Each structure stands twice: as structure tokens, then as C-alpha cells.
Tab-separated table of C-alpha atoms in Angstrom:
chain	number	residue	atom	x	y	z
F	1000	MET	CA	0.000	0.000	0.000
F	1001	GLN	CA	1.076	3.581	-0.527
F	1002	SER	CA	-0.179	6.932	0.733
F	1003	THR	CA	-1.430	9.702	-1.515
F	1004	ASP	CA	-1.028	13.422	-0.915
F	1005	ALA	CA	-4.628	13.519	0.294
F	1006	GLY	CA	-3.924	11.005	3.057
F	1007	ALA	CA	-5.569	8.045	1.335
F	1008	THR	CA	-3.997	4.647	0.828
F	1009	THR	CA	-4.051	2.705	-2.419
F	1010	PRO	CA	-2.477	-0.577	-3.594
F	1011	SER	CA	1.158	-0.230	-4.769
F	1012	ILE	CA	0.537	-1.848	-8.161
F	1013	GLN	CA	0.287	-1.107	-11.831
F	1014	ALA	CA	-3.119	-1.236	-13.472
F	1015	LYS	CA	-4.545	-0.481	-16.909
F	1016	TYR	CA	-7.092	1.830	-15.302
F	1017	ALA	CA	-4.966	3.150	-12.461
F	1018	HIS	CA	-7.373	6.032	-11.802
F	1019	TYR	CA	-9.892	3.372	-10.791
F	1020	LEU	CA	-7.676	1.775	-8.143
F	1021	PRO	CA	-9.291	1.752	-4.695
F	1022	THR	CA	-8.245	4.205	-1.999
F	1023	TRP	CA	-9.320	4.449	1.624
F	1024	ASN	CA	-9.178	7.918	3.145
F	1025	PRO	CA	-10.057	8.058	6.872
F	1026	LYS	CA	-10.532	11.834	6.615
F	1027	HIS	CA	-13.650	11.448	4.507
F	1028	LYS	CA	-16.788	11.553	6.666
F	1029	TYR	CA	-20.383	11.924	5.501
F	1030	PRO	CA	-23.631	12.706	7.336
F	1031	PRO	CA	-26.501	10.215	7.518
F	1032	LEU	CA	-28.392	9.724	4.280
F	1033	GLU	CA	-31.569	11.773	4.034
F	1034	PRO	CA	-34.745	10.421	2.412
F	1035	PHE	CA	-35.323	11.580	-1.149
F	1036	GLU	CA	-38.064	11.310	-3.735
F	1037	HIS	CA	-37.074	8.698	-6.298
F	1038	HIS	CA	-38.559	8.620	-9.779
F	1039	ASP	CA	-38.125	5.355	-11.637
F	1040	HIS	CA	-37.433	6.178	-15.270
F	1041	GLY	CA	-38.669	2.766	-16.331
F	1042	LYS	CA	-42.187	4.151	-15.899
F	1043	ASP	CA	-41.439	6.693	-18.670
F	1044	ALA	CA	-40.182	4.141	-21.181
F	1045	ASP	CA	-41.640	3.125	-24.515
F	1046	PRO	CA	-42.124	-0.637	-23.987
F	1047	SER	CA	-41.272	-1.347	-27.613
F	1048	PHE	CA	-37.717	-0.121	-26.883
F	1049	PRO	CA	-37.097	1.767	-30.159
F	1050	ASN	CA	-34.103	3.683	-28.763
F	1051	LEU	CA	-32.477	0.863	-26.793
F	1052	LEU	CA	-33.037	-1.876	-29.359
F	1053	PRO	CA	-32.891	-0.439	-32.871
F	1054	PHE	CA	-33.040	-2.892	-35.748
F	1055	GLU	CA	-29.261	-3.471	-35.870
F	1056	THR	CA	-29.057	-4.837	-32.309
F	1057	THR	CA	-29.182	-8.496	-31.345
F	1058	THR	CA	-30.535	-9.847	-28.054
F	1059	THR	CA	-29.862	-13.269	-26.571
F	1060	HIS	CA	-31.762	-14.413	-23.490
F	1061	LEU	CA	-29.497	-16.358	-21.144
F	1062	THR	CA	-32.406	-18.085	-19.363
F	1063	PRO	CA	-36.207	-17.855	-19.713
F	1064	THR	CA	-36.670	-15.438	-16.774
F	1065	ILE	CA	-33.341	-13.743	-16.057
F	1066	GLY	CA	-30.434	-12.461	-18.095
F	1067	THR	CA	-30.124	-11.013	-21.591
F	1068	GLU	CA	-27.055	-10.170	-23.654
F	1069	ILE	CA	-27.381	-7.210	-26.029
F	1070	LYS	CA	-24.984	-6.465	-28.886
F	1071	GLY	CA	-25.012	-3.519	-31.258
F	1072	VAL	CA	-25.780	-0.639	-28.878
F	1073	GLN	CA	-23.315	1.715	-27.193
F	1074	LEU	CA	-24.551	2.631	-23.729
F	1075	SER	CA	-22.670	5.915	-23.609
F	1076	SER	CA	-24.560	7.102	-26.709
F	1077	LEU	CA	-28.068	6.472	-25.422
F	1078	SER	CA	-30.459	9.406	-25.274
F	1079	ASP	CA	-32.549	10.002	-22.169
F	1080	ALA	CA	-35.360	8.101	-23.875
F	1081	GLY	CA	-32.945	5.235	-24.420
F	1082	LYS	CA	-31.963	5.312	-20.738
F	1083	ASP	CA	-35.633	5.186	-19.771
F	1084	GLU	CA	-36.002	2.076	-21.922
F	1085	LEU	CA	-32.820	0.654	-20.415
F	1086	ALA	CA	-34.291	0.994	-16.918
F	1087	LEU	CA	-37.459	-0.823	-17.957
F	1088	PHE	CA	-35.652	-3.540	-19.914
F	1089	VAL	CA	-33.335	-4.224	-16.969
F	1090	ALA	CA	-36.322	-4.322	-14.601
F	1091	ARG	CA	-37.976	-6.940	-16.815
F	1092	ARG	CA	-34.912	-9.090	-17.523
F	1093	LYS	CA	-33.257	-8.477	-14.110
F	1094	VAL	CA	-29.665	-8.469	-15.441
F	1095	VAL	CA	-28.473	-7.330	-18.878
F	1096	VAL	CA	-25.006	-7.750	-20.394
F	1097	PHE	CA	-23.506	-5.303	-22.900
F	1098	ARG	CA	-20.325	-6.183	-24.789
F	1099	ASP	CA	-17.745	-3.994	-26.539
F	1100	GLN	CA	-18.562	-0.887	-24.501
F	1101	ASP	CA	-16.472	2.265	-24.071
F	1102	PHE	CA	-17.803	2.871	-20.544
F	1103	ALA	CA	-14.470	2.263	-18.797
F	1104	ASP	CA	-12.837	4.843	-21.072
F	1105	LEU	CA	-15.210	7.621	-20.035
F	1106	SER	CA	-13.956	10.048	-17.439
F	1107	ILE	CA	-15.062	9.093	-13.953
F	1108	ALA	CA	-17.115	12.281	-13.822
F	1109	ASP	CA	-18.965	11.337	-17.029
F	1110	ALA	CA	-19.545	7.774	-15.812
F	1111	LEU	CA	-21.027	9.118	-12.576
F	1112	LEU	CA	-23.218	11.578	-14.446
F	1113	TYR	CA	-24.551	8.685	-16.515
F	1114	GLY	CA	-25.298	6.592	-13.445
F	1115	SER	CA	-26.981	9.474	-11.636
F	1116	TYR	CA	-29.734	9.474	-14.258
F	1117	PHE	CA	-31.161	6.404	-12.519
F	1118	GLY	CA	-31.136	7.759	-8.969
F	1119	ARG	CA	-29.101	9.367	-6.215
F	1120	LEU	CA	-25.647	7.790	-6.176
F	1121	HIS	CA	-24.777	5.795	-3.089
F	1122	ILE	CA	-21.545	6.292	-1.144
F	1123	HIS	CA	-20.502	3.054	0.506
F	1124	PRO	CA	-19.576	3.382	4.198
F	1125	THR	CA	-16.298	1.445	4.000
F	1126	SER	CA	-15.328	0.153	0.554
F	1127	GLY	CA	-12.451	1.425	-1.554
F	1128	SER	CA	-13.081	4.117	-4.149
F	1129	PRO	CA	-11.016	6.219	-6.553
F	1130	GLU	CA	-9.628	9.211	-4.684
F	1131	GLY	CA	-12.085	12.083	-4.953
F	1132	HIS	CA	-14.931	9.883	-6.230
F	1133	PRO	CA	-16.519	8.093	-3.261
F	1134	GLU	CA	-19.609	7.252	-5.342
F	1135	ILE	CA	-17.578	4.614	-7.212
F	1136	ARG	CA	-17.480	1.223	-5.489
F	1137	VAL	CA	-14.261	-0.468	-6.590
F	1138	VAL	CA	-14.157	-4.263	-6.721
F	1139	TYR	CA	-10.502	-5.298	-6.655
F	1140	ARG	CA	-8.949	-8.655	-5.918
F	1141	GLY	CA	-5.419	-9.351	-6.977
F	1142	GLU	CA	-2.425	-9.591	-4.707
F	1143	GLY	CA	-2.619	-12.879	-2.845
F	1144	ASN	CA	-5.844	-13.563	-4.758
F	1145	GLY	CA	-7.811	-11.143	-2.623
F	1146	GLY	CA	-8.391	-13.427	0.340
F	1147	ARG	CA	-9.564	-16.474	-1.643
F	1148	GLU	CA	-7.208	-18.844	0.169
F	1149	SER	CA	-8.233	-17.614	3.600
F	1150	ILE	CA	-11.916	-18.087	2.734
F	1151	LEU	CA	-11.328	-21.627	1.469
F	1152	ARG	CA	-9.439	-22.544	4.625
F	1153	ALA	CA	-12.711	-22.050	6.496
F	1154	ARG	CA	-15.280	-22.938	3.817
F	1155	THR	CA	-15.804	-25.218	0.851
F	1156	ASN	CA	-16.838	-22.449	-1.577
F	1157	THR	CA	-16.610	-18.690	-2.086
F	1158	LEU	CA	-20.274	-17.945	-2.799
F	1159	SER	CA	-21.597	-14.731	-1.257
F	1160	TRP	CA	-25.244	-14.282	-2.270
F	1161	HIS	CA	-26.407	-10.769	-1.454
F	1162	SER	CA	-28.392	-7.719	-2.436
F	1163	ASP	CA	-26.291	-4.573	-2.290
F	1164	VAL	CA	-26.576	-2.441	0.876
F	1165	SER	CA	-30.134	-3.544	1.586
F	1166	TYR	CA	-29.786	-2.069	5.070
F	1167	GLU	CA	-30.148	1.458	3.679
F	1168	GLU	CA	-33.553	3.133	3.952
F	1169	GLN	CA	-33.565	3.383	0.152
F	1170	PRO	CA	-31.491	0.511	-1.253
F	1171	PRO	CA	-30.234	0.541	-4.856
F	1172	GLY	CA	-32.266	-0.081	-7.996
F	1173	THR	CA	-30.593	0.148	-11.424
F	1174	THR	CA	-26.931	-0.739	-10.835
F	1175	ILE	CA	-23.988	-0.542	-13.256
F	1176	LEU	CA	-20.862	-2.732	-13.049
F	1177	PHE	CA	-18.083	-2.570	-15.625
F	1178	VAL	CA	-14.885	-4.537	-16.022
F	1179	LEU	CA	-11.425	-2.934	-15.868
F	1180	SER	CA	-9.280	-6.073	-15.664
F	1181	LYS	CA	-10.221	-9.724	-15.425
F	1182	PRO	CA	-8.624	-13.128	-14.898
F	1183	ASP	CA	-7.884	-15.281	-17.927
F	1184	THR	CA	-10.581	-17.691	-16.768
F	1185	GLY	CA	-13.049	-17.482	-13.908
F	1186	GLY	CA	-14.318	-14.631	-11.783
F	1187	ASP	CA	-17.854	-14.957	-13.167
F	1188	THR	CA	-20.866	-13.401	-11.441
F	1189	LEU	CA	-24.069	-15.303	-10.655
F	1190	PHE	CA	-27.476	-13.618	-10.409
F	1191	VAL	CA	-30.697	-15.078	-9.019
F	1192	ASP	CA	-34.165	-13.906	-10.052
F	1193	ALA	CA	-35.894	-13.034	-6.763
F	1194	ALA	CA	-39.190	-12.419	-8.598
F	1195	GLU	CA	-39.211	-15.929	-10.047
F	1196	ALA	CA	-38.172	-17.230	-6.624
F	1197	TYR	CA	-41.314	-15.618	-5.200
F	1198	ARG	CA	-43.492	-17.097	-7.968
F	1199	ARG	CA	-42.134	-20.599	-7.259
F	1200	LEU	CA	-43.585	-20.520	-3.736
F	1201	SER	CA	-46.981	-22.043	-2.992
F	1202	THR	CA	-49.921	-19.663	-2.760
F	1203	PRO	CA	-50.344	-20.174	1.011
F	1204	PHE	CA	-46.657	-19.490	1.614
F	1205	GLN	CA	-46.706	-16.365	-0.569
F	1206	GLU	CA	-49.701	-15.119	1.375
F	1207	ARG	CA	-47.983	-15.808	4.714
F	1208	LEU	CA	-44.967	-13.697	3.691
F	1209	HIS	CA	-47.084	-10.677	2.805
F	1210	GLY	CA	-47.282	-8.164	5.606
F	1211	LEU	CA	-44.033	-9.371	7.174
F	1212	LYS	CA	-40.942	-7.195	7.455
F	1213	GLY	CA	-37.319	-8.187	7.808
F	1214	ARG	CA	-34.788	-6.211	9.823
F	1215	HIS	CA	-31.770	-5.356	7.656
F	1216	SER	CA	-28.772	-4.446	9.784
F	1217	GLY	CA	-25.611	-2.817	8.455
F	1218	ILE	CA	-24.042	-2.540	11.893
F	1219	GLU	CA	-22.143	-5.821	12.074
F	1220	LYS	CA	-21.049	-5.859	8.431
F	1221	VAL	CA	-19.976	-2.210	8.313
F	1222	ASN	CA	-18.156	-2.444	11.636
F	1223	ASP	CA	-16.266	-5.554	10.501
F	1224	GLU	CA	-15.332	-3.963	7.178
F	1225	ALA	CA	-14.342	-0.714	8.896
F	1226	ILE	CA	-11.865	-2.612	11.053
F	1227	ALA	CA	-10.376	-4.247	7.960
F	1228	ALA	CA	-10.350	-1.103	5.799
F	1229	GLY	CA	-9.543	1.394	8.527
F	1230	ILE	CA	-12.318	3.801	7.521
F	1231	MET	CA	-15.974	4.417	8.214
F	1232	ARG	CA	-17.411	7.197	6.071
F	1233	ARG	CA	-20.857	7.061	7.634
F	1234	ALA	CA	-22.343	5.389	10.689
F	1235	PRO	CA	-24.108	2.083	9.921
F	1236	VAL	CA	-27.892	1.908	9.958
F	1237	VAL	CA	-30.734	-0.546	10.496
F	1238	ASN	CA	-33.963	-0.519	8.481
F	1239	ASP	CA	-37.024	-2.742	8.272
F	1240	HIS	CA	-38.207	-3.737	4.798
F	1241	PRO	CA	-41.019	-5.999	3.530
F	1242	LEU	CA	-40.072	-9.590	2.761
F	1243	VAL	CA	-41.956	-9.201	-0.525
F	1244	ARG	CA	-41.433	-5.944	-2.399
F	1245	THR	CA	-43.053	-4.553	-5.539
F	1246	HIS	CA	-41.261	-2.992	-8.499
F	1247	PRO	CA	-42.655	0.480	-9.330
F	1248	ALA	CA	-42.273	0.134	-13.111
F	1249	THR	CA	-43.385	-3.466	-13.661
F	1250	GLY	CA	-45.598	-4.200	-10.650
F	1251	GLU	CA	-43.696	-7.470	-10.207
F	1252	LYS	CA	-43.263	-8.875	-6.699
F	1253	ALA	CA	-39.940	-10.276	-5.483
F	1254	LEU	CA	-38.427	-11.731	-2.332
F	1255	PHE	CA	-36.323	-9.143	-0.531
F	1256	VAL	CA	-33.982	-10.805	1.964
F	1257	ASN	CA	-30.209	-10.506	2.215
F	1258	PRO	CA	-28.066	-13.383	3.520
F	1259	LEU	CA	-24.701	-11.616	3.231
F	1260	GLY	CA	-22.562	-11.554	6.352
F	1261	LYS	CA	-19.162	-9.886	6.623
F	1262	PHE	CA	-17.692	-10.173	3.113
F	1263	TYR	CA	-19.147	-13.592	2.429
F	1264	SER	CA	-21.970	-15.886	3.449
F	1265	THR	CA	-22.504	-19.601	3.544
F	1266	LEU	CA	-24.554	-21.590	1.051
F	1267	VAL	CA	-27.364	-23.724	2.471
F	1268	THR	CA	-25.519	-24.108	5.795
F	1269	TYR	CA	-27.135	-21.340	7.811
F	1270	SER	CA	-27.698	-22.294	11.419
F	1271	PHE	CA	-29.493	-20.641	14.289
F	1272	SER	CA	-26.153	-19.762	15.854
F	1273	TYR	CA	-24.937	-18.178	12.594
F	1274	ILE	CA	-28.095	-16.086	12.236
F	1275	ASN	CA	-28.203	-15.050	15.869
F	1276	ALA	CA	-24.508	-14.170	15.869
F	1277	GLY	CA	-25.345	-11.302	13.524
F	1278	ARG	CA	-23.422	-12.493	10.486
F	1279	ILE	CA	-26.209	-11.797	8.020
F	1280	VAL	CA	-27.865	-8.553	6.931
F	1281	THR	CA	-31.517	-9.640	7.202
F	1282	ARG	CA	-31.314	-10.476	10.896
F	1283	GLU	CA	-34.892	-11.273	11.854
F	1284	ILE	CA	-38.531	-11.109	10.872
F	1285	ILE	CA	-40.283	-8.450	12.906
F	1286	GLY	CA	-42.908	-9.774	15.355
F	1287	MET	CA	-41.811	-13.417	15.208
F	1288	LYS	CA	-40.041	-15.440	17.846
F	1289	ALA	CA	-36.409	-16.282	17.162
F	1290	GLU	CA	-36.946	-19.914	16.143
F	1291	GLU	CA	-39.834	-18.986	13.829
F	1292	SER	CA	-37.887	-16.155	12.214
F	1293	ASP	CA	-34.763	-18.268	11.795
F	1294	ALA	CA	-36.681	-21.111	10.164
F	1295	ILE	CA	-38.346	-18.886	7.568
F	1296	LEU	CA	-35.195	-16.908	6.794
F	1297	LYS	CA	-33.148	-20.089	6.429
F	1298	PHE	CA	-35.729	-21.473	4.013
F	1299	LEU	CA	-35.726	-18.262	1.926
F	1300	PHE	CA	-31.920	-18.055	1.844
F	1301	ASP	CA	-31.663	-21.702	0.763
F	1302	HIS	CA	-34.470	-21.303	-1.775
F	1303	LEU	CA	-32.599	-18.460	-3.494
F	1304	ALA	CA	-29.207	-20.188	-3.318
F	1305	TYR	CA	-30.490	-23.535	-4.631
F	1306	GLY	CA	-32.478	-22.015	-7.491
F	1307	ALA	CA	-30.135	-22.866	-10.340
F	1308	ASP	CA	-33.128	-22.971	-12.683
F	1309	PHE	CA	-33.793	-19.277	-12.058
F	1310	GLN	CA	-30.191	-18.090	-11.988
F	1311	ALA	CA	-27.919	-16.660	-14.685
F	1312	ARG	CA	-24.122	-16.876	-14.853
F	1313	ILE	CA	-22.338	-13.903	-16.410
F	1314	LYS	CA	-18.911	-14.368	-17.951
F	1315	TRP	CA	-16.800	-11.233	-18.090
F	1316	GLU	CA	-15.015	-10.154	-21.258
F	1317	ASP	CA	-12.948	-7.050	-21.857
F	1318	ARG	CA	-15.166	-3.965	-22.335
F	1319	THR	CA	-18.194	-5.615	-20.719
F	1320	VAL	CA	-20.833	-3.660	-18.787
F	1321	VAL	CA	-23.453	-5.476	-16.706
F	1322	ILE	CA	-26.567	-3.640	-15.503
F	1323	TRP	CA	-28.968	-5.227	-13.060
F	1324	ASP	CA	-31.946	-4.306	-10.925
F	1325	ASN	CA	-30.904	-4.707	-7.311
F	1326	ARG	CA	-34.568	-4.764	-6.224
F	1327	MET	CA	-35.317	-7.961	-8.147
F	1328	THR	CA	-32.074	-9.936	-7.787
F	1329	LEU	CA	-29.296	-11.186	-5.561
F	1330	HIS	CA	-25.810	-11.883	-6.864
F	1331	THR	CA	-22.464	-13.382	-5.974
F	1332	ALA	CA	-18.996	-13.233	-7.456
F	1333	LEU	CA	-17.013	-16.455	-7.863
F	1334	LEU	CA	-13.452	-16.363	-6.528
F	1335	ASP	CA	-12.211	-19.268	-8.609
F	1336	TRP	CA	-9.365	-17.897	-10.709
F	1337	GLU	CA	-5.683	-18.696	-10.526
F	1338	SER	CA	-3.583	-17.008	-7.905
F	1339	GLY	CA	-1.752	-13.862	-9.003
F	1340	GLN	CA	-4.364	-12.724	-11.509
F	1341	VAL	CA	-6.458	-9.593	-11.034
F	1342	ARG	CA	-10.202	-9.035	-11.024
F	1343	HIS	CA	-10.868	-5.289	-11.127
F	1344	LEU	CA	-14.331	-3.800	-11.673
F	1345	ALA	CA	-16.157	-0.586	-10.810
F	1346	ARG	CA	-19.738	-0.221	-9.667
F	1347	ILE	CA	-22.060	2.777	-9.890
F	1348	THR	CA	-24.934	2.324	-7.480
F	1349	ALA	CA	-28.098	4.379	-7.911
F	1350	GLN	CA	-30.460	4.346	-4.949
F	1351	ALA	CA	-34.174	3.793	-5.538
F	1352	GLU	CA	-37.417	4.065	-3.583
F	1353	ARG	CA	-37.927	2.742	-0.080
F	1354	PRO	CA	-39.066	-0.882	-0.518
F	1355	TYR	CA	-42.824	-1.281	-0.395
F	1356	GLU	CA	-45.304	-4.059	-1.009
F	1357	THR	CA	-48.677	-4.159	-2.697
F	1358	PRO	CA	-51.563	-6.360	-1.518
F	1359	PHE	CA	-51.389	-10.096	-2.011
F	1360	ALA	CA	-53.346	-11.344	-5.010
F	1361	THR	CA	-53.736	-14.894	-6.299
């Protein structure tokens, strides 16, 4: 690590996009986030997508319900009408992959301006960011393989299913992730369709979930990360959100629970002691006794993790941009590449509305 003139630290390495290397500056402090009025641009979109999908584009669905790859459109050239259509298309397909993009070559300021079209940009409490641009969430694993070996000493896999910063009062919606450097093989990202996961449940179970709220706590995760990173930009928060939320542009319902604990979570091995120890974000279901809450949360976490038939696997290529709707999905990176290689990405995270639910209907 090395120090910058501004007092931040950054890895002492060479990188193709060095201005996107993560820094951690303990001097940077931010006040609590204030509520804001979010407008989902997907509600303004032409559902025939004439600006996003002109005749020269090709679309390939990765699975029936989640994931589409689009070729022939340059994201940076989209008009506002095209961005409206992008928001709606992503809401419908949950995660969309764009190849051969120039997004990483934009200035950071221009990339942030683009992302801000979809909502107020989130500043992560602890993660690394380019110096002077705390709205960028840098994903960097390289030296020593970014902790992969230490994880595998304790666990049999590196899966970390999660929804980004769900503990905020207004968690993210349309989210942009673009590659800066990638391993030769591996480092894919998995996404699960939380709307299809909801539809797979029996009618009585769906009905039972409606009206319930889960407590999403950032305290344990942010405190742990702050110790590791040496910074805490903003005090962690706790918020209660419905277990079933509704998308404002599509009306679709989706499960909204978050199993992430620390920087990883287990797959189908949650136990009462793990849940009660505070190593997950969705800690409890409000109004239920501990054993009842734990049983339902464990079932929902396992249901999402096991759902290979409503998951999509995204392979990164140079100049790839992936856009997903954080309200309708969970995701996990795979730390499976060879030691010594680098996985470097940048995320622009636009906050959305406070999660809400609409009445249960058969």
C-alpha cells in the first residue's frame, strides 16, 4: 500500500485503469443519508424499446426469466429516452449484459453523471473508491488472490449471495458494473431472479410472507469492514423492509432478503447460531419469535441459493458492462481464478425508492 497526498492509501501496483484503483481515506466523513423522492425512469419508457433496441441490435436471453445479452448498442450514446427504456428492460430481464462498450474509457465524472440518471448515487460506508470519487465502489482482488485462500481454509466455496446495501432506507435499484481487468478464466458473477423465486412458492406461503418485514442491519457488516479497511465514512444503519417488495415500473413482486454476512456468506448451511450471531444482513422477521424467524429466513436463503433454474451466470469479457436491478435480484462473485491474476471492476450504485409491497393477489 502507498499513501497519496490527500492522506488516502491505495495498492502499490500497476493497473490499466490506475485512476480506478481503490483508496481508503479516513478523513472522509459523511452525514446520515436523508430520504429523497425517487422517480423510476422505467415508468417513462416506450415498452417497444425503439431507442435501446434499434433494428441493428441483437438480443440473446441467457435463461427464460433472467439475463439477456445485447450487442449492437453503445450505452454511452443512449439518449434520455434510451436510458428510460434501459431501466425498464433491466427491470424486466433483471440483469443485462452489454459487450464492446467504451464505458471504462469515459472520465469518472462522465460515468457518474450517466449513473446518476437512474437515482441518487450511493456512497458506501467502507469500501475502496477512486480518490475524490466516493460514489464509485471499486471491486478489486489481486495480490494474494484477494483473500480467496483464507476463505477456502474455512469454507468449501466462495459464494456470497447478497443484495447490495439492503440495510439502507432506500437501497439501490438500477446498478452498473463494468470490467477494468479480469482473470484469464473465472471470476464470473451469478445472479438469481428473486421475482421468479417468489413465484415458485406455494400460494399459502406467498400469502404468509405478505405483511411481514425483515430487519436489515448494516451494523455488524460495516463495523467488521471498517476494522479491515480502517475507515468508516458514515455510521451504519438498520432498516425494516417488507419480505416481498413490488417494483414500481413493472408491478412485479420479489423476495427481498439478504443473507450476506461480513464479506461472504454460507450456502445452504445457515444455522441458528450463525443467524443469531449477527453475520447476516436480514437479521430477523419483525414480530416473530427467534426460532420462527430463523426457520423462515433459512428457508428463503436456501431457496434463493439452490435455485439454479432461475439463476444466470455472467462471464466477463474485456469492455463488458453489466446492468442489473438490485430490487429484483441477488448476486455473488465467484473467486475461482488462478492465484496472481487480477479481477478489477467498478460499480455505480443508484439508490431507488424505499421498498414497499402491494396487496397479495392470487
